[in-house]
Tab-separated table of C-alpha atoms and ligand atoms in Angstrom:
chain	number	residue	atom	x	y	z
A	1450	MET	CA	-44.389	43.521	96.719
A	1451	SER	CA	-42.181	42.932	99.752
A	1452	GLN	CA	-42.093	39.583	101.625
A	1453	LYS	CA	-43.363	41.005	104.881
A	1454	ASN	CA	-47.110	41.221	105.524
A	1455	ASN	CA	-48.780	43.998	103.414
A	1456	LEU	CA	-50.389	46.868	105.291
A	1457	ILE	CA	-52.862	49.120	103.680
A	1458	LEU	CA	-54.123	52.377	105.386
A	1459	ALA	CA	-57.625	52.989	103.907
A	1460	PHE	CA	-59.877	56.024	104.078
A	1461	GLU	CA	-63.666	56.222	103.512
A	1462	SER	CA	-65.639	59.452	103.566
A	1463	SER	CA	-68.250	59.092	100.689
A	1464	CYS	CA	-71.278	59.922	102.826
A	1465	ASP	CA	-71.911	60.216	106.500
A	1466	GLU	CA	-69.335	57.987	108.069
A	1467	THR	CA	-65.763	59.092	108.581
A	1468	SER	CA	-63.716	55.925	108.639
A	1469	VAL	CA	-60.025	54.884	108.550
A	1470	ALA	CA	-58.688	51.354	108.783
A	1471	VAL	CA	-55.450	49.386	108.636
A	1472	ILE	CA	-55.833	46.127	106.666
A	1473	GLU	CA	-53.365	43.359	106.638
A	1474	ASN	CA	-52.956	41.175	103.428
A	1475	GLY	CA	-56.405	42.293	102.239
A	1476	SER	CA	-58.245	40.355	104.869
A	1477	ILE	CA	-57.173	40.993	108.436
A	1478	ILE	CA	-58.674	43.991	110.229
A	1479	ARG	CA	-55.922	45.514	112.214
A	1480	SER	CA	-58.172	48.527	113.023
A	1481	ASN	CA	-61.427	49.878	111.526
A	1482	ILE	CA	-62.498	53.151	113.187
A	1483	VAL	CA	-65.919	54.461	112.061
A	1484	ALA	CA	-67.248	57.829	113.228
A	1485	SER	CA	-70.944	58.012	112.311
A	1486	GLN	CA	-72.561	61.366	111.783
A	1487	ILE	CA	-76.093	59.968	111.854
A	1488	LYS	CA	-77.187	62.078	114.929
A	1489	SER	CA	-76.390	65.328	113.110
A	1490	HIS	CA	-78.315	64.444	110.024
A	1491	MET	CA	-81.286	62.777	111.871
A	1492	ARG	CA	-83.100	65.961	112.591
A	1493	PHE	CA	-83.029	66.941	108.868
A	1494	GLY	CA	-84.456	63.454	107.774
A	1495	GLY	CA	-81.519	62.844	105.470
A	1496	VAL	CA	-77.836	63.598	104.899
A	1497	VAL	CA	-77.025	67.325	104.445
A	1498	PRO	CA	-74.009	67.479	102.266
A	1499	GLU	CA	-72.335	70.608	103.778
A	1500	VAL	CA	-72.861	69.289	107.305
A	1501	ALA	CA	-71.334	65.919	106.256
A	1502	SER	CA	-68.199	67.640	104.767
A	1503	ARG	CA	-67.777	69.722	107.877
A	1504	HIS	CA	-67.902	66.653	110.109
A	1505	HIS	CA	-65.397	64.806	107.943
A	1506	VAL	CA	-62.954	67.798	108.301
A	1507	GLU	CA	-63.433	67.768	112.067
A	1508	GLN	CA	-63.005	64.078	112.456
A	1509	ILE	CA	-60.454	62.772	109.938
A	1510	THR	CA	-57.198	63.562	111.586
A	1511	GLN	CA	-58.235	62.091	114.879
A	1512	ILE	CA	-59.714	59.010	113.362
A	1513	TYR	CA	-56.495	58.500	111.202
A	1514	GLN	CA	-54.341	58.664	114.429
A	1515	LEU	CA	-56.757	56.336	116.293
A	1516	ALA	CA	-56.581	53.779	113.396
A	1517	LEU	CA	-52.781	53.717	113.396
A	1518	LYS	CA	-52.730	53.475	117.187
A	1519	LYS	CA	-55.281	50.675	117.383
A	1520	ALA	CA	-53.384	48.735	114.679
A	1521	GLN	CA	-50.088	49.339	116.587
A	1522	VAL	CA	-48.306	50.560	113.510
A	1523	SER	CA	-46.553	53.736	112.411
A	1524	ILE	CA	-47.250	55.412	109.066
A	1525	ASP	CA	-43.630	54.262	108.048
A	1526	GLU	CA	-44.759	50.563	108.170
A	1527	ILE	CA	-47.702	51.210	105.746
A	1528	ASP	CA	-47.236	49.816	102.247
A	1529	ALA	CA	-49.983	51.801	100.474
A	1530	ILE	CA	-52.813	54.257	101.025
A	1531	ALA	CA	-56.273	53.540	99.757
A	1532	VAL	CA	-59.204	55.940	99.551
A	1533	THR	CA	-62.821	56.008	98.202
A	1534	LYS	CA	-62.793	57.872	94.929
A	1535	GLY	CA	-66.614	57.673	94.346
A	1536	PRO	CA	-69.505	57.356	94.099
A	1537	GLY	CA	-70.660	59.664	96.835
A	1538	LEU	CA	-71.069	63.147	97.895
A	1539	VAL	CA	-68.373	65.356	96.271
A	1540	GLY	CA	-67.587	67.462	99.257
A	1541	ALA	CA	-67.426	64.436	101.489
A	1542	LEU	CA	-65.288	62.386	99.185
A	1543	LEU	CA	-62.807	65.253	98.806
A	1544	ILE	CA	-61.969	65.302	102.568
A	1545	GLY	CA	-60.902	61.579	102.522
A	1546	ILE	CA	-59.135	62.045	99.168
A	1547	THR	CA	-57.220	65.068	100.380
A	1548	ALA	CA	-56.142	63.368	103.596
A	1549	ALA	CA	-54.974	60.271	101.645
A	1550	LYS	CA	-53.101	62.309	98.991
A	1551	THR	CA	-51.407	64.408	101.528
A	1552	LEU	CA	-50.127	61.340	103.480
A	1553	ALA	CA	-49.072	59.638	100.298
A	1554	PHE	CA	-47.130	62.693	99.184
A	1555	VAL	CA	-45.545	63.478	102.540
A	1556	HIS	CA	-44.559	59.847	103.241
A	1557	ASP	CA	-43.934	58.790	99.719
A	1558	LYS	CA	-46.526	55.960	99.601
A	1559	PRO	CA	-48.435	54.492	96.564
A	1560	LEU	CA	-51.985	55.618	96.442
A	1561	ILE	CA	-54.885	53.473	95.437
A	1562	GLU	CA	-58.287	54.816	94.177
A	1563	VAL	CA	-61.092	52.603	95.261
A	1564	ASN	CA	-64.756	52.418	94.076
A	1565	HIS	CA	-67.032	52.522	97.103
A	1566	LEU	CA	-69.257	49.762	95.550
A	1567	ALA	CA	-66.269	47.545	95.032
A	1568	GLY	CA	-65.561	48.152	98.658
A	1569	HIS	CA	-68.965	46.908	99.666
A	1570	ILE	CA	-68.463	43.617	97.757
A	1571	TYR	CA	-64.883	43.175	99.167
A	1572	ALA	CA	-66.194	43.521	102.705
A	1573	CYS	CA	-66.816	39.777	102.264
A	1574	GLN	CA	-63.078	39.163	101.848
A	1575	LEU	CA	-62.512	40.241	105.437
A	1576	GLU	CA	-64.392	37.186	106.655
A	1577	ASN	CA	-64.344	34.662	103.796
A	1578	GLN	CA	-62.240	33.672	100.790
A	1579	LEU	CA	-63.744	34.845	97.505
A	1580	GLN	CA	-64.195	32.174	94.889
A	1581	PHE	CA	-64.788	33.192	91.252
A	1582	PRO	CA	-66.790	33.469	89.127
A	1583	LEU	CA	-69.217	35.135	91.569
A	1584	LEU	CA	-72.376	37.243	91.672
A	1585	ALA	CA	-72.981	40.150	93.976
A	1586	LEU	CA	-76.103	42.004	94.931
A	1587	ILE	CA	-75.202	45.500	96.204
A	1588	ALA	CA	-78.089	46.953	98.079
A	1589	SER	CA	-77.364	50.269	99.671
A	1590	GLY	CA	-78.778	53.721	100.259
A	1591	GLY	CA	-77.659	54.922	96.840
A	1592	HIS	CA	-77.436	51.697	94.815
A	1593	THR	CA	-79.089	48.572	93.920
A	1594	GLU	CA	-76.975	46.549	91.477
A	1595	LEU	CA	-76.454	42.901	90.372
A	1596	VAL	CA	-72.779	42.476	89.493
A	1597	TYR	CA	-70.975	39.563	87.858
A	1598	MET	CA	-67.295	39.084	88.630
A	1599	GLU	CA	-65.270	36.698	86.516
A	1600	ASN	CA	-62.246	37.355	88.623
A	1601	HIS	CA	-60.808	39.931	91.107
A	1602	ASN	CA	-61.439	43.543	89.985
A	1603	GLN	CA	-63.598	42.491	87.075
A	1604	PHE	CA	-67.033	44.052	87.563
A	1605	GLU	CA	-69.847	43.569	85.118
A	1606	VAL	CA	-73.084	45.326	86.130
A	1607	ILE	CA	-75.858	42.954	84.858
A	1608	GLY	CA	-78.947	44.622	86.496
A	1609	GLU	CA	-79.704	47.857	88.438
A	1610	THR	CA	-82.498	49.893	89.720
A	1611	GLN	CA	-84.293	52.145	87.238
A	1612	ASP	CA	-85.328	54.652	89.889
A	1613	ASP	CA	-84.837	54.576	93.606
A	1614	ALA	CA	-82.254	52.449	95.390
A	1615	VAL	CA	-83.631	49.877	97.871
A	1616	GLY	CA	-82.169	51.627	100.964
A	1617	GLU	CA	-83.624	54.920	99.658
A	1618	ALA	CA	-87.067	53.290	99.483
A	1619	TYR	CA	-86.672	52.053	103.048
A	1620	ASP	CA	-85.782	55.504	104.185
A	1621	LYS	CA	-88.660	57.125	102.316
A	1622	VAL	CA	-91.221	54.654	103.582
A	1623	GLY	CA	-89.831	55.058	107.061
A	1624	ARG	CA	-90.392	58.777	106.801
A	1625	ILE	CA	-93.994	58.161	105.906
A	1626	LEU	CA	-94.316	55.925	108.976
A	1627	ASP	CA	-92.567	58.619	111.164
A	1628	LEU	CA	-89.400	56.525	111.887
A	1629	PRO	CA	-86.103	58.072	112.529
A	1630	TYR	CA	-83.525	58.413	109.782
A	1631	PRO	CA	-82.042	56.199	108.370
A	1632	ALA	CA	-85.112	54.122	108.713
A	1633	GLY	CA	-83.979	50.740	107.400
A	1634	LYS	CA	-83.066	49.284	110.717
A	1635	TYR	CA	-86.243	50.484	112.423
A	1636	LEU	CA	-88.543	49.436	109.517
A	1637	ASP	CA	-86.888	46.046	109.503
A	1638	GLN	CA	-87.495	45.641	113.324
A	1639	LEU	CA	-91.121	46.716	112.848
A	1640	ALA	CA	-91.533	44.269	109.999
A	1641	GLN	CA	-90.641	41.354	112.274
A	1642	THR	CA	-93.878	41.998	114.343
A	1643	GLY	CA	-96.543	42.433	111.668
A	1644	GLN	CA	-98.521	40.583	108.984
A	1645	ALA	CA	-98.257	41.288	105.238
A	1646	THR	CA	-101.894	42.476	104.790
A	1647	TYR	CA	-101.517	45.505	102.607
A	1648	PRO	CA	-101.048	45.300	98.815
A	1649	VAL	CA	-97.644	46.469	97.704
A	1650	PRO	CA	-96.610	46.267	93.948
A	1651	ARG	CA	-93.657	44.115	92.910
A	1652	ALA	CA	-92.629	46.100	89.936
A	1653	MET	CA	-90.580	44.377	87.139
A	1654	ILE	CA	-90.541	41.115	89.058
A	1655	HIS	CA	-91.749	39.049	86.173
A	1656	GLU	CA	-89.815	40.934	83.482
A	1657	ASP	CA	-87.135	38.992	81.740
A	1658	ASN	CA	-84.299	41.193	82.898
A	1659	LEU	CA	-82.246	41.734	86.032
A	1660	ASP	CA	-83.374	45.283	86.670
A	1661	PHE	CA	-85.367	46.741	89.592
A	1662	SER	CA	-87.819	49.533	90.374
A	1663	PHE	CA	-88.640	50.617	93.859
A	1664	SER	CA	-90.302	53.946	93.553
A	1665	GLY	CA	-93.647	52.370	92.772
A	1666	MET	CA	-93.604	50.716	96.195
A	1667	LYS	CA	-92.946	53.981	97.993
A	1668	SER	CA	-95.761	55.680	96.082
A	1669	ALA	CA	-98.245	52.746	96.824
A	1670	ILE	CA	-97.531	53.060	100.539
A	1671	MET	CA	-97.795	56.827	100.443
A	1672	ASN	CA	-101.247	56.447	98.724
A	1673	LEU	CA	-102.415	53.778	101.256
A	1674	VAL	CA	-101.552	56.070	104.099
A	1675	HIS	CA	-103.076	59.181	102.596
A	1676	ASN	CA	-106.255	57.291	101.717
A	1677	ALA	CA	-106.617	55.844	105.085
A	1678	GLN	CA	-106.082	59.316	106.699
A	1679	GLN	CA	-108.887	60.746	104.526
A	1680	ARG	CA	-111.195	57.961	105.475
A	1681	GLY	CA	-110.341	58.442	109.152
A	1682	GLU	CA	-109.030	54.800	109.305
A	1683	THR	CA	-105.869	53.897	111.221
A	1684	ILE	CA	-102.995	52.265	109.496
A	1685	VAL	CA	-101.410	49.279	111.247
A	1686	LYS	CA	-97.810	50.368	111.076
A	1687	GLU	CA	-96.335	46.928	111.825
A	1688	ASP	CA	-98.524	45.345	109.091
A	1689	LEU	CA	-97.466	48.055	106.617
A	1690	ALA	CA	-93.831	47.571	107.399
A	1691	THR	CA	-94.161	43.715	106.973
A	1692	SER	CA	-96.109	44.251	103.672
A	1693	PHE	CA	-93.321	46.524	102.314
A	1694	GLN	CA	-90.468	44.392	103.444
A	1695	THR	CA	-92.060	41.164	102.118
A	1696	ALA	CA	-92.436	42.890	98.719
A	1697	VAL	CA	-88.770	44.127	98.823
A	1698	ILE	CA	-87.455	40.727	99.653
A	1699	GLU	CA	-89.541	38.930	97.072
A	1700	VAL	CA	-88.288	41.184	94.292
A	1701	LEU	CA	-84.558	41.008	95.351
A	1702	THR	CA	-84.534	37.307	95.873
A	1703	THR	CA	-86.497	36.592	92.703
A	1704	LYS	CA	-83.935	38.672	90.683
A	1705	ALA	CA	-80.934	37.120	92.462
A	1706	ALA	CA	-82.272	33.737	91.475
A	1707	LYS	CA	-82.726	34.817	87.923
A	1708	ALA	CA	-79.163	36.081	87.900
A	1709	VAL	CA	-77.999	32.658	89.168
A	1710	ALA	CA	-79.987	30.873	86.449
A	1711	LYS	CA	-78.340	33.092	83.932
A	1712	TYR	CA	-74.832	32.595	85.314
A	1713	PRO	CA	-74.949	28.935	86.577
A	1714	SER	CA	-71.169	28.528	86.954
A	1715	VAL	CA	-70.917	30.950	89.798
A	1716	LYS	CA	-69.411	29.584	92.892
A	1717	GLN	CA	-70.588	32.187	95.424
A	1718	PHE	CA	-73.286	34.910	95.800
A	1719	ILE	CA	-72.464	37.987	97.789
A	1720	LEU	CA	-74.967	40.307	99.475
A	1721	ALA	CA	-73.455	43.628	100.240
A	1722	GLY	CA	-74.331	47.197	101.274
A	1723	GLY	CA	-76.236	48.824	104.105
A	1724	VAL	CA	-79.476	46.873	103.241
A	1725	ALA	CA	-77.481	43.626	103.620
A	1726	ALA	CA	-78.005	44.068	107.331
A	1727	ASN	CA	-81.683	43.386	106.777
A	1728	SER	CA	-82.652	40.244	108.854
A	1729	GLY	CA	-85.437	39.019	106.510
A	1730	LEU	CA	-83.301	39.478	103.412
A	1731	ARG	CA	-80.279	37.711	104.881
A	1732	LYS	CA	-82.469	34.658	105.798
A	1733	GLU	CA	-84.555	34.498	102.592
A	1734	LEU	CA	-81.632	34.902	100.157
A	1735	VAL	CA	-79.746	32.077	101.678
A	1736	ALA	CA	-82.921	29.890	101.510
A	1737	THR	CA	-83.731	30.916	97.922
A	1738	LEU	CA	-80.209	30.323	96.538
A	1739	ASP	CA	-79.508	27.061	98.342
A	1740	PRO	CA	-77.176	25.246	97.630
A	1741	ILE	CA	-75.108	28.172	96.309
A	1742	GLU	CA	-72.838	29.630	99.039
A	1743	VAL	CA	-74.164	33.014	100.113
A	1744	LEU	CA	-71.606	35.342	101.614
A	1745	ILE	CA	-73.008	38.253	103.730
A	1746	PRO	CA	-70.818	40.551	105.865
A	1747	SER	CA	-71.323	40.727	109.573
A	1748	LEU	CA	-73.582	43.611	110.510
A	1749	SER	CA	-70.722	45.882	111.398
A	1750	LEU	CA	-69.262	45.488	107.907
A	1751	CYS	CA	-72.583	46.048	106.012
A	1752	GLY	CA	-72.618	49.827	106.397
A	1753	ASP	CA	-69.894	52.123	105.141
A	1754	ASN	CA	-66.454	51.479	106.641
A	1755	ALA	CA	-62.862	51.831	105.558
A	1756	ALA	CA	-61.917	48.168	106.175
A	1757	MET	CA	-63.873	47.231	103.034
A	1758	ILE	CA	-62.023	49.940	101.002
A	1759	GLY	CA	-58.626	48.354	102.343
A	1760	ALA	CA	-59.780	44.924	101.266
A	1761	ALA	CA	-60.659	46.018	97.801
A	1762	ALA	CA	-57.442	47.990	97.499
A	1763	PHE	CA	-55.266	44.996	98.303
A	1764	GLN	CA	-56.283	43.292	95.021
A	1765	MET	CA	-55.493	46.508	93.122
A	1766	TYR	CA	-52.128	46.653	94.968
A	1767	LEU	CA	-51.255	43.067	93.909
A	1768	GLN	CA	-52.167	44.093	90.251
A	1769	GLN	CA	-50.134	47.246	90.584
A	1770	GLN	CA	-53.162	49.478	89.913
A	1771	MET	CA	-51.823	52.613	91.615
A	1772	GLY	CA	-53.232	55.999	91.156
A	1773	SER	CA	-51.513	59.316	90.747
A	1774	LEU	CA	-51.728	62.394	93.090
A	1775	ASP	CA	-53.856	64.365	90.588
A	1776	PHE	CA	-57.037	62.304	90.504
A	1777	ASN	CA	-60.314	63.864	91.525
A	1778	ALA	CA	-63.474	62.725	93.277
A	1779	GLN	CA	-66.025	61.075	91.039
A	1780	PRO	CA	-69.446	61.481	92.593
A	1781	SER	CA	-71.091	59.306	89.969
A	1782	LEU	CA	-68.357	56.749	89.374
A	1783	ASP	CA	-69.514	53.529	87.855
A	1784	LEU	CA	-68.526	49.996	88.805
A	1785	SER	CA	-68.124	48.532	85.389
B	79	KG4	O1	-74.297	51.177	102.334
B	79	KG4	P1	-74.772	52.197	103.184
B	79	KG4	O2	-74.337	52.232	104.649
B	79	KG4	O3	-74.565	53.598	102.627
B	79	KG4	C1	-74.628	53.835	101.312
B	79	KG4	O4	-73.565	53.554	100.652
B	79	KG4	O5	-75.714	54.179	100.714
B	79	KG4	O6	-76.399	51.951	103.191
B	79	KG4	C2	-77.227	52.747	103.974
B	79	KG4	C3	-78.672	52.285	103.753
B	79	KG4	C4	-79.803	53.203	104.336
B	79	KG4	O7	-80.645	53.484	103.361
B	79	KG4	C5	-80.308	52.417	105.503
B	79	KG4	O8	-81.749	52.628	105.745
B	79	KG4	C6	-80.170	51.020	104.910
B	79	KG4	O9	-78.945	50.944	104.321
B	79	KG4	N1	-80.276	49.952	105.954
B	79	KG4	C7	-81.160	48.996	106.032
B	79	KG4	C8	-80.941	48.272	107.235
B	79	KG4	N2	-79.912	48.744	107.885
B	79	KG4	C9	-79.538	49.848	107.082
B	79	KG4	N3	-82.164	48.689	105.213
B	79	KG4	C10	-82.976	47.631	105.567
B	79	KG4	N4	-82.786	46.849	106.625
B	79	KG4	C11	-81.867	47.193	107.496
B	79	KG4	N5	-81.745	46.396	108.618
B	80	ZN	ZN1	-72.127	52.452	101.048
């Protein structure tokens, strides 16, 4: 590695955000441009893969140019190019991968293949220094995983959801309550105003493992709403939102505490992924795990962005874990 500051140009296009960033030394955000497609998917109540791919194609060149401009660097000054390899939507991933490969080939730069979930964890490196060993809870639209990290780039998945991801449960319950997609943010806001009066199951909470199950919560809420409709009763949406969110937070914090009890030497606990934006979860996790230091990215870094991919790529760069130009997208890529 050269003596000058390291600059990584990073691409993220795994789902419905087209993002390009320039990251200095794995922790300084020189630029992080995020173009969200949410408005295009909202009317369908979920992400439409073909629509996502088309938006990525339309946006990526512009976003790339904007990212370099904002960072005030030229492509010649970039040391390596990083890109999300998976998990995600195959067509969406391929747009970022093709852009990154093309630039790496044309400008003769090393290419780094990054796992999207590693990116979510490394979002914390943009604001804090990571100390190992650590535990991370990734809570996003597609994943709910507890991860143990002995050191940089060593990921051991120690628990995961057996069915729906927690963000997915938020989005499905939001749909039942007629909230816009993605519903996490709106459900979170609604939950601030109600009382936990409805019964919502906490599946697997007492089991002696670190796994999760969220599909039962969604079904219970669906049944509650249907039964009320049949009886001509009105559902108090705020109370239902609070009941759901209380159950989710109880499950996540209980399993997080169990993980810490199992790995007592950890120095930090990271909460990452889109659901890490949840106001109640942020508060409760810090309180439950006290005195362990809990790292949670700022709201703008919880959702998908390329800065986190650049942060994760820096450690791979230091370890000389470069990719080749012939790798492919891996829609179901694991972390371990
Ligand atoms: O990490 P992310 O941006 O995309 C994936 O990699 O999946 O996560 C998106 C998920 C969506 O399900 C969204 O509803 C959820 O994060 N989310 C929230 C909140 N903000 C976003 N869930 C709960 N509370 C929030 N405040
Ligand atoms: Zn994500």
